[in-house]
Tab-separated table of C-alpha atoms and ligand atoms in Angstrom:
chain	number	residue	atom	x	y	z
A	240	UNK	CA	-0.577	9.561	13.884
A	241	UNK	CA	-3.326	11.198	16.122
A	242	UNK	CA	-4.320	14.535	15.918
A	243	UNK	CA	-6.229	16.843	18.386
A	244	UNK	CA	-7.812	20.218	16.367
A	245	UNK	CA	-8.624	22.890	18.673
A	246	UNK	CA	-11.799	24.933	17.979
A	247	UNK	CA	-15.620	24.339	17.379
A	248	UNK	CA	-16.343	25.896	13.753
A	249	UNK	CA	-16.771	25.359	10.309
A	250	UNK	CA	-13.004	25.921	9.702
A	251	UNK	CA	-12.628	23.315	12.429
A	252	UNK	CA	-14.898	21.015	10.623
A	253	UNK	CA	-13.446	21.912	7.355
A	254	UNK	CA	-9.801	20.792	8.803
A	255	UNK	CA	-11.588	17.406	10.074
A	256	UNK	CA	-12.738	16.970	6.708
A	257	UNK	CA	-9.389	17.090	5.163
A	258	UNK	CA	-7.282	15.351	7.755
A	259	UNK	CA	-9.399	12.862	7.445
A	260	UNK	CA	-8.718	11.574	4.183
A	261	UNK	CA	-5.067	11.569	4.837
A	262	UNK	CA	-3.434	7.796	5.248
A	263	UNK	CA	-1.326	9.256	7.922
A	264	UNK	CA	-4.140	9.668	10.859
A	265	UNK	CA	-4.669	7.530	13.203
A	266	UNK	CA	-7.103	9.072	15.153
A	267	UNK	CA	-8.310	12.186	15.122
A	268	UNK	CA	-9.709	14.456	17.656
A	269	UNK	CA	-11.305	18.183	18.151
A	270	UNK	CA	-12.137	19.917	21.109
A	271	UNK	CA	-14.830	20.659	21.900
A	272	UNK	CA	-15.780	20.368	18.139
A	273	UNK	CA	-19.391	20.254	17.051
A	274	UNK	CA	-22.227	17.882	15.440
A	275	UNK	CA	-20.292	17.663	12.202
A	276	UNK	CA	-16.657	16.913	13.674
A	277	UNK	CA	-17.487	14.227	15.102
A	278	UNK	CA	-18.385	12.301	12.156
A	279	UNK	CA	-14.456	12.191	11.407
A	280	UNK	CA	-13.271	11.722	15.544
A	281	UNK	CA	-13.977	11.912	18.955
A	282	UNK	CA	-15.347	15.159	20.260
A	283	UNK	CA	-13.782	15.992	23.411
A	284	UNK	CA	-16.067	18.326	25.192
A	285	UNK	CA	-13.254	20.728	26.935
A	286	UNK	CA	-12.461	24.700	26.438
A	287	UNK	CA	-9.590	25.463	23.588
A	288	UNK	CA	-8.388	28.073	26.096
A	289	UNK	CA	-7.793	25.280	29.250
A	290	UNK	CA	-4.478	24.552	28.698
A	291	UNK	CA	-3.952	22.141	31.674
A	292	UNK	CA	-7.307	19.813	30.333
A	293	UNK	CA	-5.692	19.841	27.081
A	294	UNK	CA	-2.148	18.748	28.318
A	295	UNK	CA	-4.553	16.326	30.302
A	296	UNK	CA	-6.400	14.928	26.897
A	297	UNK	CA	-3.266	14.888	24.620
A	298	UNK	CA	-1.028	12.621	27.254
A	299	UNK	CA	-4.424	10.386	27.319
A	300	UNK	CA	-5.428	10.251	23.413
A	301	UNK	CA	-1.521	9.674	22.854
A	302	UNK	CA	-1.538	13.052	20.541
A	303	UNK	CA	1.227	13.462	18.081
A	304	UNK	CA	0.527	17.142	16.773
A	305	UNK	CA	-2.092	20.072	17.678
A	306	UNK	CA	-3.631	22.083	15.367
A	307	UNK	CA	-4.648	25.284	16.596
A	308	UNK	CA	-8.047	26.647	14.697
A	309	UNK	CA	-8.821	30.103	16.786
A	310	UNK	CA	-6.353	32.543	17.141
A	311	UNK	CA	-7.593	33.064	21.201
A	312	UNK	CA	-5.300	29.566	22.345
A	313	UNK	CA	-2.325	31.279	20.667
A	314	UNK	CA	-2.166	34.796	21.629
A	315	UNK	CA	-2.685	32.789	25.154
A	316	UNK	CA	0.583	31.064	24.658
A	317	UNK	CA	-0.634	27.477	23.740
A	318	UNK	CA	2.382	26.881	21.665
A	319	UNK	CA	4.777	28.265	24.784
A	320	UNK	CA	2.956	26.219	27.266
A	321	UNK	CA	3.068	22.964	25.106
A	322	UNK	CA	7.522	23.863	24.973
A	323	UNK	CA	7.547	24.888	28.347
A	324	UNK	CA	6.349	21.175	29.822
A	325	UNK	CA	8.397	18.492	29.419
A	326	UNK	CA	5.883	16.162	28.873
A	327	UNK	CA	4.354	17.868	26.091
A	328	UNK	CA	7.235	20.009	24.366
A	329	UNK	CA	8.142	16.958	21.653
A	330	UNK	CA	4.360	17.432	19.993
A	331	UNK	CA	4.287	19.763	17.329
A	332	UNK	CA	1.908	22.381	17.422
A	333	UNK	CA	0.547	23.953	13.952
A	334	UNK	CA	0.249	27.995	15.022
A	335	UNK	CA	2.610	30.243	16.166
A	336	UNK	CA	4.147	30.828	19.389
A	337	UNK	CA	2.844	34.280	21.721
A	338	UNK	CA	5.334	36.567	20.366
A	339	UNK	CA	4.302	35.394	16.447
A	340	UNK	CA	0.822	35.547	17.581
A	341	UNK	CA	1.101	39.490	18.359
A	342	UNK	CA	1.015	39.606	14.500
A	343	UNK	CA	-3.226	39.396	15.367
A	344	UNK	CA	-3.028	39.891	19.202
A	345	UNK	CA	-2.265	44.064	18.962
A	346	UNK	CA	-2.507	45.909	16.130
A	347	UNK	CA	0.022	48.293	17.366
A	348	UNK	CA	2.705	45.326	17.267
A	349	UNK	CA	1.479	44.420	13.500
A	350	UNK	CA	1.527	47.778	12.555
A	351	UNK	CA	5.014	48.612	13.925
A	352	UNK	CA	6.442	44.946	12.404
A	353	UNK	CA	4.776	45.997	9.037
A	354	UNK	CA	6.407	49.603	8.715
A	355	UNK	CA	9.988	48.117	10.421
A	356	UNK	CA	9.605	45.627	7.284
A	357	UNK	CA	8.691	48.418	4.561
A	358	UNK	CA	5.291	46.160	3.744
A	359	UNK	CA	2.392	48.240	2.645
A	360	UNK	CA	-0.308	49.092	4.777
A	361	UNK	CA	-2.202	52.434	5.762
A	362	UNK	CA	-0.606	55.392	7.354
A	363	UNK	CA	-1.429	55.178	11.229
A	364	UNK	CA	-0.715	57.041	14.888
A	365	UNK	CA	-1.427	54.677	17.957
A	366	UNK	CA	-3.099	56.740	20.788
A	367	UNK	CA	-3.478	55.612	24.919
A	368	UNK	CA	-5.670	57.081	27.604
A	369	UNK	CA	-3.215	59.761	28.267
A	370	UNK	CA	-3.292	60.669	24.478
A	371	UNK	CA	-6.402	61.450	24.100
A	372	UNK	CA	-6.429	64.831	23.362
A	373	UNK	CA	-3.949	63.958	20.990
A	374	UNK	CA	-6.207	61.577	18.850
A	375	UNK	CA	-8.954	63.746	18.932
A	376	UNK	CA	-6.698	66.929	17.277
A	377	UNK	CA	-5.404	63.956	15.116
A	378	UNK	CA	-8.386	62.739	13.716
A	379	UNK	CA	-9.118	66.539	12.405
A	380	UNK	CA	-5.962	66.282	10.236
A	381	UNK	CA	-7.926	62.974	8.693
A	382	UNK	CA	-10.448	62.905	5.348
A	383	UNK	CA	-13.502	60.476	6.678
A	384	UNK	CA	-14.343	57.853	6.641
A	385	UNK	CA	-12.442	57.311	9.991
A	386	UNK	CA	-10.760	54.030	10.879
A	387	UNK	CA	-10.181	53.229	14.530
A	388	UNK	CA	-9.082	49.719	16.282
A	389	UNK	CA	-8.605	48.894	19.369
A	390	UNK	CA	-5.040	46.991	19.942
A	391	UNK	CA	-5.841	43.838	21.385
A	392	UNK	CA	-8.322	40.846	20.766
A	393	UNK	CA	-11.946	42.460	21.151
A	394	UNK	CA	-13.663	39.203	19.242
A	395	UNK	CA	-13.440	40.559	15.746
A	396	UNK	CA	-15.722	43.785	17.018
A	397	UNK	CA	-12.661	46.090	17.949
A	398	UNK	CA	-12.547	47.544	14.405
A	399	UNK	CA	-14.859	50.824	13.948
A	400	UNK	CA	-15.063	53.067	11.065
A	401	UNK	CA	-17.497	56.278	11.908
A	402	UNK	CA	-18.510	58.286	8.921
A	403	UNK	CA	-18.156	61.655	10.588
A	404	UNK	CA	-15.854	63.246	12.446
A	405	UNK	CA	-17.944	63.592	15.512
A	406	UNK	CA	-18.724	60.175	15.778
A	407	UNK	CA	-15.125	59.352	15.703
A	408	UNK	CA	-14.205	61.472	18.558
A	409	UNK	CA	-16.815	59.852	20.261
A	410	UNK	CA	-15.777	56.335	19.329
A	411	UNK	CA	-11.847	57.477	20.565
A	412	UNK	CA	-13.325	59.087	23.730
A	413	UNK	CA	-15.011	55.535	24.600
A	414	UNK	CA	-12.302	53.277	23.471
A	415	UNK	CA	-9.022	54.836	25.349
A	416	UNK	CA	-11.308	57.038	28.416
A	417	UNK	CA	-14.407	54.489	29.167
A	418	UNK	CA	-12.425	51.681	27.698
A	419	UNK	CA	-15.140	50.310	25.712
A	420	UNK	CA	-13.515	47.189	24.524
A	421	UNK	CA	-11.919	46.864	27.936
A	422	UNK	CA	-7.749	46.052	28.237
A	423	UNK	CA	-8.342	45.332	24.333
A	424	UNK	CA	-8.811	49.302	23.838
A	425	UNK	CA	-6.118	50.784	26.359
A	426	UNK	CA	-4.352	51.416	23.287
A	427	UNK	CA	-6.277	52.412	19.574
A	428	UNK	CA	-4.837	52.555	16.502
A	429	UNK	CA	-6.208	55.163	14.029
A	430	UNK	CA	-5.305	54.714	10.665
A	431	UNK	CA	-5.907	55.833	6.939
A	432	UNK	CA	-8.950	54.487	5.413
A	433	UNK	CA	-8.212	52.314	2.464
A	434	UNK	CA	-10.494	51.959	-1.136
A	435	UNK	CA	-10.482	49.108	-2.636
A	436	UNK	CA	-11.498	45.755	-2.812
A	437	UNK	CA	-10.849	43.030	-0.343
A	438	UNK	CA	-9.458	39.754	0.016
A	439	UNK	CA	-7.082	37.415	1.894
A	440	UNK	CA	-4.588	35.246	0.796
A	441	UNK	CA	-3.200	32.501	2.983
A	442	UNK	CA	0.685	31.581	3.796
A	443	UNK	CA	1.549	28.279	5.403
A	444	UNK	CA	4.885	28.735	6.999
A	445	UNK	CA	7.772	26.533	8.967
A	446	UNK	CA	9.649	29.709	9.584
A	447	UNK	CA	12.143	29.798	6.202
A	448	UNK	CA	9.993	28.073	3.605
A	449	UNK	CA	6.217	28.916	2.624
A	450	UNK	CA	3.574	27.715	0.433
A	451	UNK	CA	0.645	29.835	-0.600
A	452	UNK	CA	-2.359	29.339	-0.396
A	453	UNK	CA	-5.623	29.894	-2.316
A	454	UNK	CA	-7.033	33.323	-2.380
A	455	UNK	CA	-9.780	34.158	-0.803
A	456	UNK	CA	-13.083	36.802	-0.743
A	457	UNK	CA	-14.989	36.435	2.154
A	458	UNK	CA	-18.376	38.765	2.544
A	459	UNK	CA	-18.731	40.196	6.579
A	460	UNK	CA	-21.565	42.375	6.621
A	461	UNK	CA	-25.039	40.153	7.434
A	462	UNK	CA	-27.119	42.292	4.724
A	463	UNK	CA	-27.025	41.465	0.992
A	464	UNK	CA	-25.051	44.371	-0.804
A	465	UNK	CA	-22.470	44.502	1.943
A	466	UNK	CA	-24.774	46.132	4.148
A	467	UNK	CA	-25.765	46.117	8.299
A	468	UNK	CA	-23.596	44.684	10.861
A	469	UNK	CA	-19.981	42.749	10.499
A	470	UNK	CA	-20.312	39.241	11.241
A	471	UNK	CA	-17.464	36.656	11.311
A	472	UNK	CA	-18.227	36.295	7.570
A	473	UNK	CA	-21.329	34.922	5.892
A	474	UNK	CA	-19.619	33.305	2.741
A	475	UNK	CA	-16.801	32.856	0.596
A	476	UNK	CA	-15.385	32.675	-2.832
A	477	UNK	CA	-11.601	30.932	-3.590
A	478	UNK	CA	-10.201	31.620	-5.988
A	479	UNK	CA	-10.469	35.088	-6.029
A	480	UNK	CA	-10.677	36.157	-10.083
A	481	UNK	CA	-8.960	39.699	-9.649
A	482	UNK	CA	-6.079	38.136	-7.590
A	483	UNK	CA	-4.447	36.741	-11.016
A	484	UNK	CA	-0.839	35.919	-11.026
A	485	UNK	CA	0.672	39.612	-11.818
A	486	UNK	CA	-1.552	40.080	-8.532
A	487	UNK	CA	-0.280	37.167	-6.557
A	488	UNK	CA	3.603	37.985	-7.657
A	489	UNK	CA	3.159	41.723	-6.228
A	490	UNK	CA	1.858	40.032	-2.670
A	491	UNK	CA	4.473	37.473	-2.387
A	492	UNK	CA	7.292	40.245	-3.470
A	493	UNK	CA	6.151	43.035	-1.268
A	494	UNK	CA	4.218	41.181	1.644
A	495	UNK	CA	4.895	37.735	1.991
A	496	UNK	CA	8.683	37.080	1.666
A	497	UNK	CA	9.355	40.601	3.846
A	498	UNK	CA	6.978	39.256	6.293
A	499	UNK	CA	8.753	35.423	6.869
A	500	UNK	CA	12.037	37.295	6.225
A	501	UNK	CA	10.616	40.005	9.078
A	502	UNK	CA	9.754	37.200	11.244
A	503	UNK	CA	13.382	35.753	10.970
A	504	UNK	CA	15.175	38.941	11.701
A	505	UNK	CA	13.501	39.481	14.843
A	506	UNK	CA	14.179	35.658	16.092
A	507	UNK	CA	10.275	35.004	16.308
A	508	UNK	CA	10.250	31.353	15.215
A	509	UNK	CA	6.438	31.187	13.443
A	510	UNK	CA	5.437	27.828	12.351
A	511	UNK	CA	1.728	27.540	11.251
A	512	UNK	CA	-0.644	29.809	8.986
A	513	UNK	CA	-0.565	33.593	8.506
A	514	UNK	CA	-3.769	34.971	6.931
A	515	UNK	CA	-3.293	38.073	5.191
A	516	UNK	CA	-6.169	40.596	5.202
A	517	UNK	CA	-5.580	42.657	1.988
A	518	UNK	CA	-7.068	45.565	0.153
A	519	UNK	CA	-6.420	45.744	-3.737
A	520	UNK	CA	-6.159	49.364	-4.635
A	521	UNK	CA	-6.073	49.740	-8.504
A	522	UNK	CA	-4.119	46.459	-8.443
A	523	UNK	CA	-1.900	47.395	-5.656
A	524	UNK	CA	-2.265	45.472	-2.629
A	525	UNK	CA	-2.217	46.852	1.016
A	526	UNK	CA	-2.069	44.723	4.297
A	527	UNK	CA	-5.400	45.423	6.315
A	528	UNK	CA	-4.369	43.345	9.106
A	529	UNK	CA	-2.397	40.087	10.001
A	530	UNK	CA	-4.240	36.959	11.187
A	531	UNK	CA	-2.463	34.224	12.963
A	532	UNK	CA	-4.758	31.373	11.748
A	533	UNK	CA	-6.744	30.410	8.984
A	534	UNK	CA	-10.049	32.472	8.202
A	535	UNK	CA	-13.680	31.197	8.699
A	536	UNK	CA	-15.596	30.858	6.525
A	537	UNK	CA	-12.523	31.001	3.740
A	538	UNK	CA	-11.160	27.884	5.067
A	539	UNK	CA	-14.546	25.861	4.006
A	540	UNK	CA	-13.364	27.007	0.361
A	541	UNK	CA	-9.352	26.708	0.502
A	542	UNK	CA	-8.725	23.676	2.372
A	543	UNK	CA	-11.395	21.737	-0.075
A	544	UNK	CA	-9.412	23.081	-2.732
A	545	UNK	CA	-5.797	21.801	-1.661
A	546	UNK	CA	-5.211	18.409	-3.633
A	547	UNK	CA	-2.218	17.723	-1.327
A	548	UNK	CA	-2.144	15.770	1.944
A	549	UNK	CA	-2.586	18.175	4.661
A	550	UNK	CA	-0.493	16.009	7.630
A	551	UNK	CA	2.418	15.710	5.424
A	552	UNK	CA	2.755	19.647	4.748
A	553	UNK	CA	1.994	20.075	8.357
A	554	UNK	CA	4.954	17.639	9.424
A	555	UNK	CA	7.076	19.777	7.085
A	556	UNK	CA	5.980	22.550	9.168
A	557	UNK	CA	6.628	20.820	12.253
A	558	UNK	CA	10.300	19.455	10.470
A	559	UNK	CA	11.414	22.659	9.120
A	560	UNK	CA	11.072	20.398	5.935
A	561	UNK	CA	7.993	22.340	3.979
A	562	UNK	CA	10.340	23.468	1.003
A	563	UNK	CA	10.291	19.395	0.544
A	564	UNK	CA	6.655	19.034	-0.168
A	565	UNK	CA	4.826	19.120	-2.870
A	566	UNK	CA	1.738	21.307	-2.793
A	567	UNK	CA	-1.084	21.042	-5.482
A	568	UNK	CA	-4.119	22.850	-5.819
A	569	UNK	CA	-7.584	22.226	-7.215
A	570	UNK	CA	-8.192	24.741	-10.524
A	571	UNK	CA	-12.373	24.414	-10.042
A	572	UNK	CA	-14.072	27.364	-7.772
A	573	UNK	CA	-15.209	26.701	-4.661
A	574	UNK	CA	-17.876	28.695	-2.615
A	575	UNK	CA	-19.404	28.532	0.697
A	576	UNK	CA	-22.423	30.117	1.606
A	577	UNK	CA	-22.931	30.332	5.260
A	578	UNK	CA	-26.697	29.648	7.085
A	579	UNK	CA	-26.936	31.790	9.717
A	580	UNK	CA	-29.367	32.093	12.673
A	581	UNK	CA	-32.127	34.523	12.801
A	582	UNK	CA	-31.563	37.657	14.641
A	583	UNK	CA	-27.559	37.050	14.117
A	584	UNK	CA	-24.948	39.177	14.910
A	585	UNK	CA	-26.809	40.235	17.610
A	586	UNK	CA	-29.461	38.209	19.396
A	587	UNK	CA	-30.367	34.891	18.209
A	588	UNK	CA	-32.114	31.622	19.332
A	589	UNK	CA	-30.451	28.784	20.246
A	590	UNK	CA	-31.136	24.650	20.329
A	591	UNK	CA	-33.414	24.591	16.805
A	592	UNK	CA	-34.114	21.332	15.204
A	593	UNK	CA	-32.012	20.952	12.087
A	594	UNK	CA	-33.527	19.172	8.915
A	595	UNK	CA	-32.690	18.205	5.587
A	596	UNK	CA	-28.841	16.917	5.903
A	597	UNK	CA	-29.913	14.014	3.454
A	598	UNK	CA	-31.192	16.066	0.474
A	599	UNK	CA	-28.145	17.818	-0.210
A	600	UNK	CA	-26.774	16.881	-3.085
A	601	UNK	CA	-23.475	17.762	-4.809
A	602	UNK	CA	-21.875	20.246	-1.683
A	603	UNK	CA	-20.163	19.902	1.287
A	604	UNK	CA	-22.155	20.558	4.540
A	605	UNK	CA	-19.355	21.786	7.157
A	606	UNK	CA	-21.265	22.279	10.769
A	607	UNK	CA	-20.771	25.973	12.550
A	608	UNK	CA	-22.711	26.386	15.789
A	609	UNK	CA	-24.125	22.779	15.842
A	610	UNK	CA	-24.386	20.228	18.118
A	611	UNK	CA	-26.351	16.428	19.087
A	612	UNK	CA	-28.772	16.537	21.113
A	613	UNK	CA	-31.490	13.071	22.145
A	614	UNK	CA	-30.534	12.071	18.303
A	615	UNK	CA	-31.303	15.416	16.620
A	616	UNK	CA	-28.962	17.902	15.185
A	617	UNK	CA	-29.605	21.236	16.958
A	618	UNK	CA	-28.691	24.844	16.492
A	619	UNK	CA	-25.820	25.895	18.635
A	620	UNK	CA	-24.507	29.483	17.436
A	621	UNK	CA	-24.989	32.257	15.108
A	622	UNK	CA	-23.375	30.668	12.226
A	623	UNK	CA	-24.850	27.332	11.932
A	624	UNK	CA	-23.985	25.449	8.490
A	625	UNK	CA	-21.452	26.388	5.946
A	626	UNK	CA	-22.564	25.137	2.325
A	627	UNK	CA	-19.280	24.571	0.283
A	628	UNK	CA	-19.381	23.292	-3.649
A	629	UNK	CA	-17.336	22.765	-6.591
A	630	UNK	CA	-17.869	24.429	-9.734
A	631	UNK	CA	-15.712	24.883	-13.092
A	632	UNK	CA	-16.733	28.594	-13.179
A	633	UNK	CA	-17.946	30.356	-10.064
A	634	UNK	CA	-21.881	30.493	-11.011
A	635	UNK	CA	-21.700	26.766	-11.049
A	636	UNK	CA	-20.316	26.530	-7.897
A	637	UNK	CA	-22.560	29.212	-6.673
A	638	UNK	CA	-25.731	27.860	-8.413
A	639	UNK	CA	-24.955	24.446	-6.183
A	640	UNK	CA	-24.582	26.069	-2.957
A	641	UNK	CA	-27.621	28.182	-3.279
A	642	UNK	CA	-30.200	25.194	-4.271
A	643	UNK	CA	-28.234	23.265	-1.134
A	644	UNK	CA	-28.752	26.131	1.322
A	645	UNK	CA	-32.668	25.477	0.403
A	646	UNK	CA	-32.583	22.238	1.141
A	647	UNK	CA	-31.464	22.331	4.958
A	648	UNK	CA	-34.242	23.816	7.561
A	649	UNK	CA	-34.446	25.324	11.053
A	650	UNK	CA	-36.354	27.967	12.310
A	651	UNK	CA	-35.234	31.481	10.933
A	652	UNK	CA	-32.704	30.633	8.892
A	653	UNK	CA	-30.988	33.029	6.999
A	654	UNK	CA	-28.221	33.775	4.280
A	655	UNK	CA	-27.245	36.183	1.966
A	656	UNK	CA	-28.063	35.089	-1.206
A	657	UNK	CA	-25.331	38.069	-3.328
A	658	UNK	CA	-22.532	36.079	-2.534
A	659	UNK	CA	-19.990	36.493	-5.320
A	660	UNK	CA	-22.492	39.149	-7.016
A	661	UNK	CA	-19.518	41.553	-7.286
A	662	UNK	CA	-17.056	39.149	-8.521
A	663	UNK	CA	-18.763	38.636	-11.806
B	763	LIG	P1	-10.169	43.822	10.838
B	763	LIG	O1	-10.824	43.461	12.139
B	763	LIG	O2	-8.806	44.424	10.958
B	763	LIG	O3	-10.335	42.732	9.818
B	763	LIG	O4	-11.072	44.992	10.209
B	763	LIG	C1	-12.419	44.770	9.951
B	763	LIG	C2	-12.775	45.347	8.632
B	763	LIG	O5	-12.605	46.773	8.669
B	763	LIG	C3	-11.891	44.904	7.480
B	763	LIG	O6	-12.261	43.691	6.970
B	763	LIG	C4	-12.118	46.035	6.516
B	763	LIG	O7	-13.344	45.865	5.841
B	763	LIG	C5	-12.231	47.225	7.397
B	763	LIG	N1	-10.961	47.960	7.484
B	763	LIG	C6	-9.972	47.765	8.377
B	763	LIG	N2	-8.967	48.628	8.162
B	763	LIG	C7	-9.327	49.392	7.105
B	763	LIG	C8	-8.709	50.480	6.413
B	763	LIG	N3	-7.538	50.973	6.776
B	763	LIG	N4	-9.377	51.002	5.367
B	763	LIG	C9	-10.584	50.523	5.004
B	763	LIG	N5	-11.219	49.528	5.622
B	763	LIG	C10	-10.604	48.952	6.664
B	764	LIG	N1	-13.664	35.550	8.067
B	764	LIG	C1	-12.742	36.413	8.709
B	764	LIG	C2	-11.973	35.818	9.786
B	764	LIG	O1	-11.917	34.621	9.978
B	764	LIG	O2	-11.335	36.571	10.529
């Protein structure tokens, strides 16, 4: 069959990678993709948000399923547009449809699903412009750190957490009155803050079956130690060696199965992945946040770790079928550590000569922001290359990774070099 991936990243590139190997493709497509996609298809250089080129490039490529990478396309309605046209409504599409995709698009709706639902998660009050004075009296009742997020999609930047209690009233002020994060913050949750550790496990759903997937521990903060800015994650470690199976059982009991069973109960037919943002406090987990797609950069360590063929568990998404598949997973470690461009997540060059593709040895290089230029692979975002490798324990994997991440060069590179530090 042919496939068209939506999305330009290293998950992108990681999903390539994998549907690739299957002896169900055909061909395979990704738009617009990047310098390392199109080693496994044809790079199609259009916008994952343009619905009408896309209808345009799937009749063309004679496309038999869509899978959606960024979670923008779906809270868009790609999924509804592609059921909505007659030409287009027979081929599957791997993500949910708009009202599934709420689940990420407003954290009011996930927040109001998760307590209808009984699924842990942090105490909250949702505030508008015309609650503001609310908020503010609300956030006094609150121990800091304060947690504040704005409702809709404010590209991964609509979550702050001020230390004091002035700076949240601040923060509330310019979210709801000066609407800092624009439509995205015309509503702002406030919630509990939650200590613990992090990580995120993955659900692949057809809407009554699931499989999950490996756990995940991505690291967001550019400086080593978890410190500086949030980026869209600088590396990655799968499995995760806290999320054991007593763990894993307490997820799927209290989060997972209420969540499909959630889904069902309010007619929202969700066929594709929900990522699971969790905190594990003392061993009991809490949902940070719903995403509607996989994770990047934790898909450059779970989907290398999934011994199954991708396409078939996707047609049992696409069949209703999944329960009938067989799903087998990889026991080694994985771990990615992403190269990053100087100055990233704020200002960074762009269009740097990339070197040193040939003397990796013993990883996986997945391409970020990259893309072919005159013969030469070239810088082309803030996250540029995503190092991913194998290992029995995690220091082996990591020990690979790290020696790889030397060997590839451009101008200010960077990476944090403490991934998995705190796992050990
Ligand atoms: P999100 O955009 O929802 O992933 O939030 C960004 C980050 O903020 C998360 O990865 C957490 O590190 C942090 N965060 C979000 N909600 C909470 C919370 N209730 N308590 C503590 N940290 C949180
Ligand atoms: N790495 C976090 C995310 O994809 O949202």
């Amino acid at each position: 069959m042919n496939i068209l991936i939506l999305g330009s990243g290293g998950r992108e590139h990681a999903f390539a990678w994998k549907l690739s190997q299957s002896t169900k493709l055909d061909k395979l497509f990704i738009a617009p993709g990047n310098a390392g996609t199109s080693n496994f298809g044809t790079n199609i250089n259009i916008s994952a948000t343009d619905f009408e080129s896309v209808k345009i490039e799937v009749l063309k490529n004679k496309i038999n399923m869509v899978l959606v990478g960024p979670e923008d396309p779906l809270v868009n309605g790609i999924h509804d547009f592609f059921l909505s046209d007659s030409e287009l409504r027979n081929i599957p599409v791997i993500g949910p449809q708009k009202d599934g995709a709420q689940l990420e698009g407003s954290k009011d709706f996930s927040k109001k699903f998760m307590i209808r639902h009984n699924i842990p998660t942090a105490q909250y009050q949702t505030f508008t412009k015309q609650t503001l004075s609310e908020g503010l009296k609300f956030l006094e009742t609150l121990n800091p750190p304060y947690v504040l997020k704005a409702d809709g999609l404010a590209a991964g930047k609509g979550v702050v957490i001020p230390a004091t209690l002035n700076d949240a009233k601040a923060e509330l002020t310019e979210m709801l009155a000066n609407a800092k994060f624009g439509n995205a913050s015309s509503k702002v949750v406030i919630e509990e803050f939650l200590q613990g550790i992090e990580l995120s496990v993955f659900v692949l759903t057809d809407g009554n079956s699931y499989k999950i997937l490996p756990s995940a521990k991505d690291y967001k903060r550019i400086g080593e130690g978890d410190t500086g800015l949030n980026t869209g994650g600088m590396g990655a470690v799968s499995p995760v060696p806290f999320a054991d199976e007593t763990f894993i059982k307490k997820v799927e009991e209290r989060i997972i199965i209420p969540t499909i069973n959630g889904l069902k109960e309010e007619n929202i037919n969700y066929k594709g992945f929900i990522f699971i943002g969790l905190m594990n406090m003392d061993g009991e987990p809490k949902v940070i946040e719903y995403n509607v797609r996989m994770g990047d950069p934790e898909t450059e360590t779970v989907i290398p770790r999934i011994k199954s063929d991708l396409i078939d568990l996707f047609q049992g998404v696409a069949n209703g079928n999944l329960n009938e598949k067989t799903f087998e997973t990889d026991t080694r470690f994985a771990t990615t550590v992403m190269l990053v461009a100087g100055g990233y997540p704020e200002a960074f060059e762009k269009e740097n000569v990339i070197t040193g593709f040939d003397k990796v040895k013993d990883s996986i290089v997945f391409h970020a922001g990259t893309k072919e230029k005159d013969g030469s692979i070239l810088t082309n975002g803030g996250r540029v290359i995503a190092i991913t490798s194998f290992g029995v324990t995690m220091e082996e994997s990591l020990k690979k990774s790290f020696a790889n991440a030397e060997c590839i060069h451009y101008k200010d590179k960077y990476y944090r070099k403490d991934i998995g530090i705190d796992l050990k």
